[in-house]
PDB file of C-alpha atoms in Angstrom:
ATOM      1  CA  UNK R 352     117.565  73.784 101.920  1.00 44.00           C
ATOM      2  CA  UNK R 353     115.808  74.976 105.070  1.00 48.00           C
ATOM      3  CA  UNK R 354     118.788  77.132 106.065  1.00 51.00           C
ATOM      4  CA  UNK R 355     118.532  78.982 102.722  1.00 52.00           C
ATOM      5  CA  UNK R 356     114.998  80.232 103.340  1.00 56.00           C
ATOM      6  CA  UNK R 357     114.689  83.915 104.161  1.00 55.00           C
ATOM      7  CA  UNK R 358     113.390  85.091 107.577  1.00 57.00           C
ATOM      8  CA  UNK R 359     110.295  86.268 105.772  1.00 54.00           C
ATOM      9  CA  UNK R 360     109.707  82.700 104.456  1.00 58.00           C
ATOM     10  CA  UNK R 361     109.974  81.229 107.865  1.00 63.00           C
ATOM     11  CA  UNK R 362     107.698  83.851 109.353  1.00 65.00           C
ATOM     12  CA  UNK R 363     104.793  83.240 106.824  1.00 72.00           C
ATOM     13  CA  UNK R 364     102.583  85.806 105.160  1.00 75.00           C
ATOM     14  CA  UNK R 365     100.386  86.352 108.142  1.00 81.00           C
ATOM     15  CA  UNK R 366     103.233  86.810 110.611  1.00 81.00           C
ATOM     16  CA  UNK R 367     104.955  89.096 108.183  1.00 80.00           C
ATOM     17  CA  UNK R 368     101.872  91.233 107.754  1.00 82.00           C
ATOM     18  CA  UNK R 369     101.481  91.526 111.572  1.00 86.00           C
ATOM     19  CA  UNK R 370     105.209  92.342 111.848  1.00 86.00           C
ATOM     20  CA  UNK R 371     104.809  95.074 109.232  1.00 85.00           C
ATOM     21  CA  UNK R 372     101.769  96.450 111.066  1.00 87.00           C
ATOM     22  CA  UNK R 373     103.745  96.622 114.268  1.00 90.00           C
ATOM     23  CA  UNK R 374     106.551  98.381 112.669  1.00 89.00           C
ATOM     24  CA  UNK R 375     104.124 100.918 111.194  1.00 87.00           C
ATOM     25  CA  UNK R 376     102.554 101.386 114.582  1.00 89.00           C
ATOM     26  CA  UNK R 377     106.099 102.198 115.952  1.00 90.00           C
ATOM     27  CA  UNK R 378     106.720 104.584 113.073  1.00 88.00           C
ATOM     28  CA  UNK R 379     103.328 106.174 113.819  1.00 88.00           C
ATOM     29  CA  UNK R 380     104.479 106.823 117.368  1.00 87.00           C
ATOM     30  CA  UNK R 381     107.708 108.320 116.092  1.00 88.00           C
ATOM     31  CA  UNK R 382     106.393 110.620 113.385  1.00 86.00           C
ATOM     32  CA  UNK R 383     103.505 112.222 115.286  1.00 85.00           C
ATOM     33  CA  UNK R 384     104.379 115.252 117.477  1.00 83.00           C
ATOM     34  CA  UNK R 385     102.736 113.844 120.696  1.00 83.00           C
ATOM     35  CA  UNK R 386     102.975 110.343 122.246  1.00 83.00           C
ATOM     36  CA  UNK R 387     100.752 107.760 120.973  1.00 84.00           C
ATOM     37  CA  UNK R 388      97.866 107.356 123.463  1.00 87.00           C
ATOM     38  CA  UNK R 389      95.488 104.455 124.279  1.00 88.00           C
ATOM     39  CA  UNK R 390      92.589 106.496 122.768  1.00 90.00           C
ATOM     40  CA  UNK R 391      94.475 106.921 119.508  1.00 90.00           C
ATOM     41  CA  UNK R 392      95.364 103.177 119.389  1.00 90.00           C
ATOM     42  CA  UNK R 393      91.778 102.293 119.853  1.00 92.00           C
ATOM     43  CA  UNK R 394      90.671 104.660 117.076  1.00 92.00           C
ATOM     44  CA  UNK R 395      93.173 102.982 114.691  1.00 93.00           C
ATOM     45  CA  UNK R 396      91.772  99.592 115.715  1.00 94.00           C
ATOM     46  CA  UNK R 397      88.160 100.823 115.046  1.00 94.00           C
ATOM     47  CA  UNK R 398      89.105 101.988 111.551  1.00 94.00           C
ATOM     48  CA  UNK R 399      90.859  98.575 110.948  1.00 96.00           C
ATOM     49  CA  UNK R 400      87.831  96.724 112.246  1.00 96.00           C
ATOM     50  CA  UNK R 401      85.475  98.444 109.747  1.00 96.00           C
ATOM     51  CA  UNK R 402      87.816  97.530 106.909  1.00 96.00           C
ATOM     52  CA  UNK R 403      88.345  94.031 108.260  1.00 96.00           C
ATOM     53  CA  UNK R 404      84.546  93.528 108.490  1.00 96.00           C
ATOM     54  CA  UNK R 405      84.080  94.768 104.911  1.00 96.00           C
ATOM     55  CA  UNK R 406      86.810  92.354 103.799  1.00 96.00           C
ATOM     56  CA  UNK R 407      85.114  89.188 104.997  1.00 97.00           C
ATOM     57  CA  UNK R 408      83.180  88.507 101.806  1.00 96.00           C
ATOM     58  CA  UNK R 409      86.223  89.455  99.641  1.00 97.00           C
ATOM     59  CA  UNK R 410      88.193  86.800 101.501  1.00 97.00           C
ATOM     60  CA  UNK R 411      85.664  84.070 100.752  1.00 97.00           C
ATOM     61  CA  UNK R 412      85.482  85.104  97.135  1.00 97.00           C
ATOM     62  CA  UNK R 413      89.277  85.173  96.615  1.00 95.00           C
ATOM     63  CA  UNK R 414      89.685  81.876  98.363  1.00 95.00           C
ATOM     64  CA  UNK R 415      87.167  80.264  96.046  1.00 94.00           C
ATOM     65  CA  UNK R 416      89.566  80.810  93.096  1.00 90.00           C
ATOM     66  CA  UNK R 417      88.567  81.135  89.425  1.00 88.00           C
ATOM     67  CA  UNK R 418      89.955  84.564  89.298  1.00 87.00           C
ATOM     68  CA  UNK R 419      87.363  85.657  91.906  1.00 87.00           C
ATOM     69  CA  UNK R 420      87.450  89.343  93.008  1.00 93.00           C
ATOM     70  CA  UNK R 421      84.393  91.057  94.267  1.00 95.00           C
ATOM     71  CA  UNK R 422      84.057  94.632  92.870  1.00 95.00           C
ATOM     72  CA  UNK R 423      80.502  94.992  94.268  1.00 95.00           C
ATOM     73  CA  UNK R 424      81.635  95.291  97.898  1.00 97.00           C
ATOM     74  CA  UNK R 425      81.123  99.094  98.186  1.00 95.00           C
ATOM     75  CA  UNK R 426      77.853  99.192  96.362  1.00 96.00           C
ATOM     76  CA  UNK R 427      76.206  96.356  98.293  1.00 97.00           C
ATOM     77  CA  UNK R 428      77.515  97.795 101.655  1.00 97.00           C
ATOM     78  CA  UNK R 429      76.042 101.143 100.891  1.00 95.00           C
ATOM     79  CA  UNK R 430      72.728  99.531  99.915  1.00 95.00           C
ATOM     80  CA  UNK R 431      72.608  97.611 103.101  1.00 95.00           C
ATOM     81  CA  UNK R 432      73.285 100.727 105.034  1.00 95.00           C
ATOM     82  CA  UNK R 433      70.655 102.753 103.273  1.00 93.00           C
ATOM     83  CA  UNK R 434      68.039  99.913 103.779  1.00 93.00           C
ATOM     84  CA  UNK R 435      68.631 100.037 107.611  1.00 94.00           C
ATOM     85  CA  UNK R 436      68.681 103.915 107.654  1.00 93.00           C
ATOM     86  CA  UNK R 437      65.423 104.280 105.594  1.00 91.00           C
ATOM     87  CA  UNK R 438      63.508 101.398 107.113  1.00 91.00           C
ATOM     88  CA  UNK R 439      64.167 102.118 110.804  1.00 91.00           C
ATOM     89  CA  UNK R 440      63.841 105.999 110.658  1.00 87.00           C
ATOM     90  CA  UNK R 441      65.851 106.060 113.902  1.00 88.00           C
ATOM     91  CA  UNK R 442      63.576 103.607 115.728  1.00 92.00           C
ATOM     92  CA  UNK R 443      65.473 100.976 117.783  1.00 94.00           C
ATOM     93  CA  UNK R 444      62.495  98.642 117.672  1.00 94.00           C
ATOM     94  CA  UNK R 445      62.830  98.285 113.913  1.00 94.00           C
ATOM     95  CA  UNK R 446      66.500  97.647 113.874  1.00 95.00           C
ATOM     96  CA  UNK R 447      66.200  93.762 113.829  1.00 95.00           C
ATOM     97  CA  UNK R 448      63.746  93.571 110.857  1.00 96.00           C
ATOM     98  CA  UNK R 449      65.716  96.159 109.047  1.00 96.00           C
ATOM     99  CA  UNK R 450      69.018  94.273 109.598  1.00 97.00           C
ATOM    100  CA  UNK R 451      67.288  91.087 108.434  1.00 97.00           C
ATOM    101  CA  UNK R 452      66.074  92.818 105.264  1.00 97.00           C
ATOM    102  CA  UNK R 453      69.434  94.267 104.571  1.00 96.00           C
ATOM    103  CA  UNK R 454      71.091  90.858 104.982  1.00 97.00           C
ATOM    104  CA  UNK R 455      68.521  89.241 102.642  1.00 97.00           C
ATOM    105  CA  UNK R 456      69.093  91.944 100.080  1.00 96.00           C
ATOM    106  CA  UNK R 457      72.934  91.396 100.336  1.00 97.00           C
ATOM    107  CA  UNK R 458      72.481  87.607 100.146  1.00 97.00           C
ATOM    108  CA  UNK R 459      70.270  87.883  97.024  1.00 97.00           C
ATOM    109  CA  UNK R 460      72.624  90.216  95.177  1.00 97.00           C
ATOM    110  CA  UNK R 461      75.617  88.006  96.111  1.00 97.00           C
ATOM    111  CA  UNK R 462      73.737  84.954  94.784  1.00 97.00           C
ATOM    112  CA  UNK R 463      72.960  86.931  91.623  1.00 97.00           C
ATOM    113  CA  UNK R 464      76.707  87.483  91.190  1.00 96.00           C
ATOM    114  CA  UNK R 465      77.298  83.778  91.528  1.00 96.00           C
ATOM    115  CA  UNK R 466      74.550  82.875  89.069  1.00 97.00           C
ATOM    116  CA  UNK R 467      76.081  85.258  86.508  1.00 96.00           C
ATOM    117  CA  UNK R 468      79.550  83.666  87.030  1.00 95.00           C
ATOM    118  CA  UNK R 469      78.466  80.007  86.997  1.00 94.00           C
ATOM    119  CA  UNK R 470      75.538  79.969  84.530  1.00 93.00           C
ATOM    120  CA  UNK R 471      76.032  82.939  82.376  1.00 94.00           C
ATOM    121  CA  UNK R 472      79.793  82.244  82.494  1.00 93.00           C
ATOM    122  CA  UNK R 473      80.761  85.926  82.979  1.00 94.00           C
ATOM    123  CA  UNK R 474      84.281  86.483  84.387  1.00 94.00           C
ATOM    124  CA  UNK R 475      84.008  87.448  88.169  1.00 94.00           C
ATOM    125  CA  UNK R 476      85.383  90.883  87.472  1.00 93.00           C
ATOM    126  CA  UNK R 477      82.826  91.671  84.770  1.00 94.00           C
ATOM    127  CA  UNK R 478      79.845  90.165  86.714  1.00 95.00           C
ATOM    128  CA  UNK R 479      80.635  91.922  89.982  1.00 96.00           C
ATOM    129  CA  UNK R 480      81.472  95.218  88.225  1.00 95.00           C
ATOM    130  CA  UNK R 481      78.227  94.992  86.271  1.00 94.00           C
ATOM    131  CA  UNK R 482      76.161  94.263  89.364  1.00 95.00           C
ATOM    132  CA  UNK R 483      77.889  97.121  91.122  1.00 95.00           C
ATOM    133  CA  UNK R 484      76.537  99.492  88.436  1.00 93.00           C
ATOM    134  CA  UNK R 485      72.985  97.998  88.942  1.00 93.00           C
ATOM    135  CA  UNK R 486      73.150  98.401  92.594  1.00 94.00           C
ATOM    136  CA  UNK R 487      74.426 102.038  92.283  1.00 91.00           C
ATOM    137  CA  UNK R 488      71.305 102.666  90.219  1.00 90.00           C
ATOM    138  CA  UNK R 489      69.141 101.093  93.000  1.00 87.00           C
ATOM    139  CA  UNK R 490      71.007 103.345  95.522  1.00 88.00           C
ATOM    140  CA  UNK R 491      70.141 106.427  93.622  1.00 86.00           C
ATOM    141  CA  UNK R 492      66.488 105.390  93.422  1.00 82.00           C
ATOM    142  CA  UNK R 493      66.201 104.117  97.061  1.00 76.00           C
ATOM    143  CA  UNK R 494      68.784 106.343  98.788  1.00 65.00           C
ATOM    144  CA  UNK R 495      68.209 109.484  96.790  1.00 55.00           C
ATOM    145  CA  UNK R 496      65.263 110.276  99.077  1.00 55.00           C
ATOM    146  CA  UNK R 497      66.821 109.742 102.520  1.00 55.00           C
ATOM    147  CA  UNK R 498      64.005 109.746 105.083  1.00 60.00           C
ATOM    148  CA  UNK R 499      65.475 108.086 108.108  1.00 68.00           C
ATOM    149  CA  UNK R 500      67.990 108.315 110.981  1.00 81.00           C
ATOM    150  CA  UNK R 501      70.606 106.101 112.470  1.00 91.00           C
ATOM    151  CA  UNK R 502      69.073 104.001 115.271  1.00 93.00           C
ATOM    152  CA  UNK R 503      70.604 104.911 118.624  1.00 94.00           C
ATOM    153  CA  UNK R 504      71.011 101.153 119.394  1.00 95.00           C
ATOM    154  CA  UNK R 505      73.186 100.695 116.299  1.00 96.00           C
ATOM    155  CA  UNK R 506      75.438 103.430 117.384  1.00 94.00           C
ATOM    156  CA  UNK R 507      75.683 102.030 120.884  1.00 94.00           C
ATOM    157  CA  UNK R 508      76.480  98.685 119.610  1.00 94.00           C
ATOM    158  CA  UNK R 509      79.183  99.814 117.205  1.00 95.00           C
ATOM    159  CA  UNK R 510      80.674 103.126 118.391  1.00 92.00           C
ATOM    160  CA  UNK R 511      80.272 103.257 122.130  1.00 92.00           C
ATOM    161  CA  UNK R 512      82.777 101.525 124.607  1.00 93.00           C
ATOM    162  CA  UNK R 513      81.900  98.222 126.056  1.00 91.00           C
ATOM    163  CA  UNK R 514      84.819  97.234 128.244  1.00 87.00           C
ATOM    164  CA  UNK R 515      87.930  99.226 129.249  1.00 84.00           C
ATOM    165  CA  UNK R 516      86.949 101.987 126.778  1.00 87.00           C
ATOM    166  CA  UNK R 517      87.080  99.471 123.740  1.00 93.00           C
ATOM    167  CA  UNK R 518      84.259 100.282 121.334  1.00 95.00           C
ATOM    168  CA  UNK R 519      81.756  97.564 120.341  1.00 95.00           C
ATOM    169  CA  UNK R 520      83.076  97.418 116.628  1.00 96.00           C
ATOM    170  CA  UNK R 521      86.253  95.829 117.787  1.00 96.00           C
ATOM    171  CA  UNK R 522      84.441  93.109 119.788  1.00 96.00           C
ATOM    172  CA  UNK R 523      82.162  92.648 116.751  1.00 95.00           C
ATOM    173  CA  UNK R 524      85.180  92.128 114.566  1.00 96.00           C
ATOM    174  CA  UNK R 525      86.746  89.568 116.973  1.00 96.00           C
ATOM    175  CA  UNK R 526      83.538  87.627 117.127  1.00 96.00           C
ATOM    176  CA  UNK R 527      83.063  87.601 113.328  1.00 96.00           C
ATOM    177  CA  UNK R 528      86.686  86.789 112.889  1.00 95.00           C
ATOM    178  CA  UNK R 529      86.401  83.775 115.038  1.00 96.00           C
ATOM    179  CA  UNK R 530      83.170  82.741 113.389  1.00 96.00           C
ATOM    180  CA  UNK R 531      84.605  82.991 109.894  1.00 96.00           C
ATOM    181  CA  UNK R 532      87.804  81.272 110.879  1.00 94.00           C
ATOM    182  CA  UNK R 533      85.830  78.443 112.259  1.00 95.00           C
ATOM    183  CA  UNK R 534      83.689  78.319 109.067  1.00 95.00           C
ATOM    184  CA  UNK R 535      86.854  78.050 106.894  1.00 94.00           C
ATOM    185  CA  UNK R 536      88.866  75.669 109.026  1.00 92.00           C
ATOM    186  CA  UNK R 537      86.449  73.523 110.784  1.00 92.00           C
ATOM    187  CA  UNK R 538      83.340  73.025 108.405  1.00 94.00           C
ATOM    188  CA  UNK R 539      82.651  70.988 105.316  1.00 94.00           C
ATOM    189  CA  UNK R 540      81.899  74.227 103.481  1.00 95.00           C
ATOM    190  CA  UNK R 541      85.435  75.563 104.366  1.00 94.00           C
ATOM    191  CA  UNK R 542      87.270  72.430 103.282  1.00 94.00           C
ATOM    192  CA  UNK R 543      85.374  72.452  99.982  1.00 94.00           C
ATOM    193  CA  UNK R 544      86.086  76.131  99.473  1.00 95.00           C
ATOM    194  CA  UNK R 545      89.814  75.465  99.830  1.00 95.00           C
ATOM    195  CA  UNK R 546      89.480  72.539  97.366  1.00 94.00           C
ATOM    196  CA  UNK R 547      87.703  74.773  94.836  1.00 92.00           C
ATOM    197  CA  UNK R 548      90.470  77.405  95.094  1.00 92.00           C
ATOM    198  CA  UNK R 549      93.215  74.867  94.670  1.00 90.00           C
ATOM    199  CA  UNK R 550      91.870  73.011  91.699  1.00 90.00           C
ATOM    200  CA  UNK R 551      88.265  73.152  90.572  1.00 91.00           C
ATOM    201  CA  UNK R 552      88.532  70.248  88.076  1.00 89.00           C
ATOM    202  CA  UNK R 553      89.925  68.015  90.959  1.00 91.00           C
ATOM    203  CA  UNK R 554      87.199  69.255  93.338  1.00 91.00           C
ATOM    204  CA  UNK R 555      84.567  68.293  90.788  1.00 91.00           C
ATOM    205  CA  UNK R 556      86.102  64.873  90.377  1.00 90.00           C
ATOM    206  CA  UNK R 557      86.031  64.398  94.070  1.00 89.00           C
ATOM    207  CA  UNK R 558      82.279  64.867  94.112  1.00 90.00           C
ATOM    208  CA  UNK R 559      82.070  68.503  95.243  1.00 91.00           C
ATOM    209  CA  UNK R 560      79.110  70.333  93.609  1.00 94.00           C
ATOM    210  CA  UNK R 561      81.432  73.188  92.327  1.00 93.00           C
ATOM    211  CA  UNK R 562      78.630  75.355  90.858  1.00 94.00           C
ATOM    212  CA  UNK R 563      76.545  75.286  93.959  1.00 95.00           C
ATOM    213  CA  UNK R 564      79.444  76.125  96.202  1.00 96.00           C
ATOM    214  CA  UNK R 565      80.501  79.034  94.011  1.00 96.00           C
ATOM    215  CA  UNK R 566      76.954  80.575  94.053  1.00 96.00           C
ATOM    216  CA  UNK R 567      76.746  80.100  97.822  1.00 96.00           C
ATOM    217  CA  UNK R 568      80.172  81.639  98.284  1.00 97.00           C
ATOM    218  CA  UNK R 569      79.180  84.758  96.410  1.00 97.00           C
ATOM    219  CA  UNK R 570      75.871  84.766  98.190  1.00 97.00           C
ATOM    220  CA  UNK R 571      77.593  84.731 101.698  1.00 97.00           C
ATOM    221  CA  UNK R 572      79.958  87.525 100.342  1.00 97.00           C
ATOM    222  CA  UNK R 573      76.976  89.600  99.600  1.00 97.00           C
ATOM    223  CA  UNK R 574      75.547  88.979 103.007  1.00 97.00           C
ATOM    224  CA  UNK R 575      78.750  89.946 104.757  1.00 97.00           C
ATOM    225  CA  UNK R 576      79.124  93.036 102.613  1.00 97.00           C
ATOM    226  CA  UNK R 577      75.629  94.128 103.575  1.00 97.00           C
ATOM    227  CA  UNK R 578      76.399  93.496 107.295  1.00 97.00           C
ATOM    228  CA  UNK R 579      79.599  95.485 106.897  1.00 96.00           C
ATOM    229  CA  UNK R 580      77.664  98.319 105.476  1.00 96.00           C
ATOM    230  CA  UNK R 581      75.302  98.408 108.413  1.00 97.00           C
ATOM    231  CA  UNK R 582      78.230  98.429 110.852  1.00 96.00           C
ATOM    232  CA  UNK R 583      79.908 101.166 108.798  1.00 96.00           C
ATOM    233  CA  UNK R 584      76.643 103.108 109.250  1.00 95.00           C
ATOM    234  CA  UNK R 585      76.841 102.689 113.012  1.00 95.00           C
ATOM    235  CA  UNK R 586      80.449 103.842 112.851  1.00 94.00           C
ATOM    236  CA  UNK R 587      80.178 107.104 110.839  1.00 93.00           C
ATOM    237  CA  UNK R 588      76.650 107.780 112.028  1.00 90.00           C
ATOM    238  CA  UNK R 589      75.490 109.445 108.733  1.00 88.00           C
ATOM    239  CA  UNK R 590      74.420 108.200 105.213  1.00 88.00           C
ATOM    240  CA  UNK R 591      75.465 109.227 101.837  1.00 86.00           C
ATOM    241  CA  UNK R 592      75.235 107.553  98.410  1.00 87.00           C
ATOM    242  CA  UNK R 593      78.933 106.511  98.130  1.00 88.00           C
ATOM    243  CA  UNK R 594      79.179 105.379 101.758  1.00 91.00           C
ATOM    244  CA  UNK R 595      80.999 102.020 101.092  1.00 92.00           C
ATOM    245  CA  UNK R 596      82.661 102.806  97.766  1.00 92.00           C
ATOM    246  CA  UNK R 597      86.027 103.724  99.281  1.00 90.00           C
ATOM    247  CA  UNK R 598      86.372 100.225 100.660  1.00 94.00           C
ATOM    248  CA  UNK R 599      86.305  98.213  97.486  1.00 93.00           C
ATOM    249  CA  UNK R 600      89.980  98.360  96.586  1.00 88.00           C
ATOM    250  CA  UNK R 601      91.259  98.417 100.166  1.00 90.00           C
ATOM    251  CA  UNK R 602      89.299  95.134 100.796  1.00 94.00           C
ATOM    252  CA  UNK R 603      91.285  93.548  98.038  1.00 91.00           C
ATOM    253  CA  UNK R 604      94.561  94.955  99.340  1.00 88.00           C
ATOM    254  CA  UNK R 605      93.721  93.747 102.802  1.00 92.00           C
ATOM    255  CA  UNK R 606      93.120  90.127 101.607  1.00 93.00           C
ATOM    256  CA  UNK R 607      96.285  90.089  99.442  1.00 89.00           C
ATOM    257  CA  UNK R 608      98.427  91.778 102.187  1.00 87.00           C
ATOM    258  CA  UNK R 609      97.613  88.929 104.540  1.00 88.00           C
ATOM    259  CA  UNK R 610      98.913  86.237 102.070  1.00 86.00           C
ATOM    260  CA  UNK R 611      95.678  85.094 100.479  1.00 89.00           C
ATOM    261  CA  UNK R 612      96.561  84.027  96.942  1.00 86.00           C
ATOM    262  CA  UNK R 613      94.533  85.615  94.106  1.00 85.00           C
ATOM    263  CA  UNK R 614      94.621  82.298  92.426  1.00 86.00           C
ATOM    264  CA  UNK R 615      92.649  80.852  95.363  1.00 88.00           C
ATOM    265  CA  UNK R 616      93.046  77.995  97.830  1.00 87.00           C
ATOM    266  CA  UNK R 617      95.769  79.582  99.960  1.00 89.00           C
ATOM    267  CA  UNK R 618      95.258  81.958 102.885  1.00 89.00           C
ATOM    268  CA  UNK R 619      92.520  82.666 105.429  1.00 92.00           C
ATOM    269  CA  UNK R 620      90.733  85.394 107.445  1.00 95.00           C
ATOM    270  CA  UNK R 621      93.554  85.691 109.880  1.00 93.00           C
ATOM    271  CA  UNK R 622      95.684  87.081 107.117  1.00 92.00           C
ATOM    272  CA  UNK R 623      92.991  89.575 106.161  1.00 95.00           C
ATOM    273  CA  UNK R 624      92.884  90.777 109.866  1.00 95.00           C
ATOM    274  CA  UNK R 625      96.671  91.412 109.549  1.00 93.00           C
ATOM    275  CA  UNK R 626      96.197  93.027 106.203  1.00 92.00           C
ATOM    276  CA  UNK R 627      93.393  95.350 107.448  1.00 95.00           C
ATOM    277  CA  UNK R 628      95.741  96.504 110.359  1.00 94.00           C
ATOM    278  CA  UNK R 629      98.538  97.005 107.942  1.00 91.00           C
ATOM    279  CA  UNK R 630      96.534  99.063 105.525  1.00 91.00           C
ATOM    280  CA  UNK R 631      95.028 101.184 108.305  1.00 93.00           C
ATOM    281  CA  UNK R 632      98.352 101.896 109.954  1.00 92.00           C
ATOM    282  CA  UNK R 633      99.959 102.785 106.570  1.00 89.00           C
ATOM    283  CA  UNK R 634      97.159 105.239 105.841  1.00 88.00           C
ATOM    284  CA  UNK R 635      97.517 106.683 109.326  1.00 90.00           C
ATOM    285  CA  UNK R 636     101.345 107.214 108.856  1.00 89.00           C
ATOM    286  CA  UNK R 637     100.894 108.806 105.393  1.00 88.00           C
ATOM    287  CA  UNK R 638      98.227 111.187 106.781  1.00 88.00           C
ATOM    288  CA  UNK R 639     100.548 112.122 109.741  1.00 87.00           C
ATOM    289  CA  UNK R 640     103.197 112.904 107.184  1.00 85.00           C
ATOM    290  CA  UNK R 641     100.710 114.970 105.372  1.00 84.00           C
ATOM    291  CA  UNK R 642     100.949 112.975 102.027  1.00 82.00           C
ATOM    292  CA  UNK R 643      98.166 114.130  99.645  1.00 84.00           C
ATOM    293  CA  UNK R 644      95.524 111.908  98.344  1.00 82.00           C
ATOM    294  CA  UNK R 645      97.226 111.159  95.089  1.00 81.00           C
ATOM    295  CA  UNK R 646     100.317 109.980  96.997  1.00 82.00           C
ATOM    296  CA  UNK R 647      98.313 107.694  99.249  1.00 79.00           C
ATOM    297  CA  UNK R 648      96.647 106.111  96.209  1.00 79.00           C
ATOM    298  CA  UNK R 649     100.093 105.681  94.556  1.00 84.00           C
ATOM    299  CA  UNK R 650     101.369 104.126  97.808  1.00 79.00           C
ATOM    300  CA  UNK R 651      98.355 101.666  97.950  1.00 74.00           C
ATOM    301  CA  UNK R 652      98.804 100.649  94.384  1.00 76.00           C
ATOM    302  CA  UNK R 653     102.547 100.068  94.807  1.00 81.00           C
ATOM    303  CA  UNK R 654     101.992  98.005  97.892  1.00 74.00           C
ATOM    304  CA  UNK R 655      99.434  95.863  96.074  1.00 70.00           C
ATOM    305  CA  UNK R 656     101.860  95.224  93.223  1.00 78.00           C
ATOM    306  CA  UNK R 657     104.700  94.560  95.554  1.00 76.00           C
ATOM    307  CA  UNK R 658     102.807  92.024  97.600  1.00 70.00           C
ATOM    308  CA  UNK R 659     101.473  90.241  94.473  1.00 69.00           C
ATOM    309  CA  UNK R 660     105.059  90.014  93.162  1.00 73.00           C
ATOM    310  CA  UNK R 661     106.411  88.963  96.595  1.00 70.00           C
ATOM    311  CA  UNK R 662     103.888  86.313  97.341  1.00 67.00           C
ATOM    312  CA  UNK R 663     103.680  85.110  93.704  1.00 59.00           C
ATOM    313  CA  UNK R 664     107.478  84.455  93.463  1.00 52.00           C
ATOM    314  CA  UNK R 665     107.693  82.595  96.773  1.00 46.00           C
ATOM    315  CA  UNK R 666     105.480  79.604  96.656  1.00 45.00           C
ATOM    316  CA  UNK R 667     106.882  78.188  99.995  1.00 40.00           C
ATOM    317  CA  UNK R 668     106.012  81.553 101.723  1.00 37.00           C
ATOM    318  CA  UNK R 669     102.352  81.397 100.472  1.00 38.00           C
ATOM    319  CA  UNK R 670     102.076  77.836 101.667  1.00 39.00           C
TER     320      UNK R 670
END
């Protein structure tokens, strides 16, 4: 039976996503009029890093199962960025307390998502979409009177090169990726999270406090969403009221593209890294080919459907 498995099945979802990303990188080099430079490659990695960082919380939520998908990613990220922007007013000395405040806000909003899902028994899509609307209202109230600046220290940490011309956001992505992978693979929380995603009834019978873990997972997702918003602020170096909204659907696609099952319990952040690279390179190729916005949205939707169908039909591949 092993000989009947397709090459894609033997490669695995993460390997397949990385392979597709490499093929798209080669295609990018072919379709653009000038040779692909180191600077252009770093710019693509910067864009992928921002998406990857904003997909950390989404990865945790999807892995937890129960139909979990976080539609509040963009709103919470935007609010986190606005908190830092307004609180610091461009002063480096206030960056630490502003970051702590933004993370606390994200943690609290994520925990509220978890409470709505566990105790009010709202479906995750409904709870996170409803909270997103509430947060958008807060953004209009808090962020509608912009009165700050981007702290220079944040810009240096995120956008300026550290070593060999590599910007800080890529190093931050690598560090956070290692941290999240360690959390998922080497800690009691990670093992419990996979158990929740695989079978919540069995997890409960095993003595895992399912409700507490679900609330904490959404709380962590909110914290990572706010952190991603702050990093996004340092990347774009400006603020607007829909700063993170464009990342909500791509965060889901990045998670799914890396082989994480929407039913939960299968996958990991390594796959999300590959998915973020894949989505970024696809967008770059489409932009180089001058495909209009509607065409890019159609392409993303078709890719999501194709990946869901592909991984859903091949259980050996997903495992």
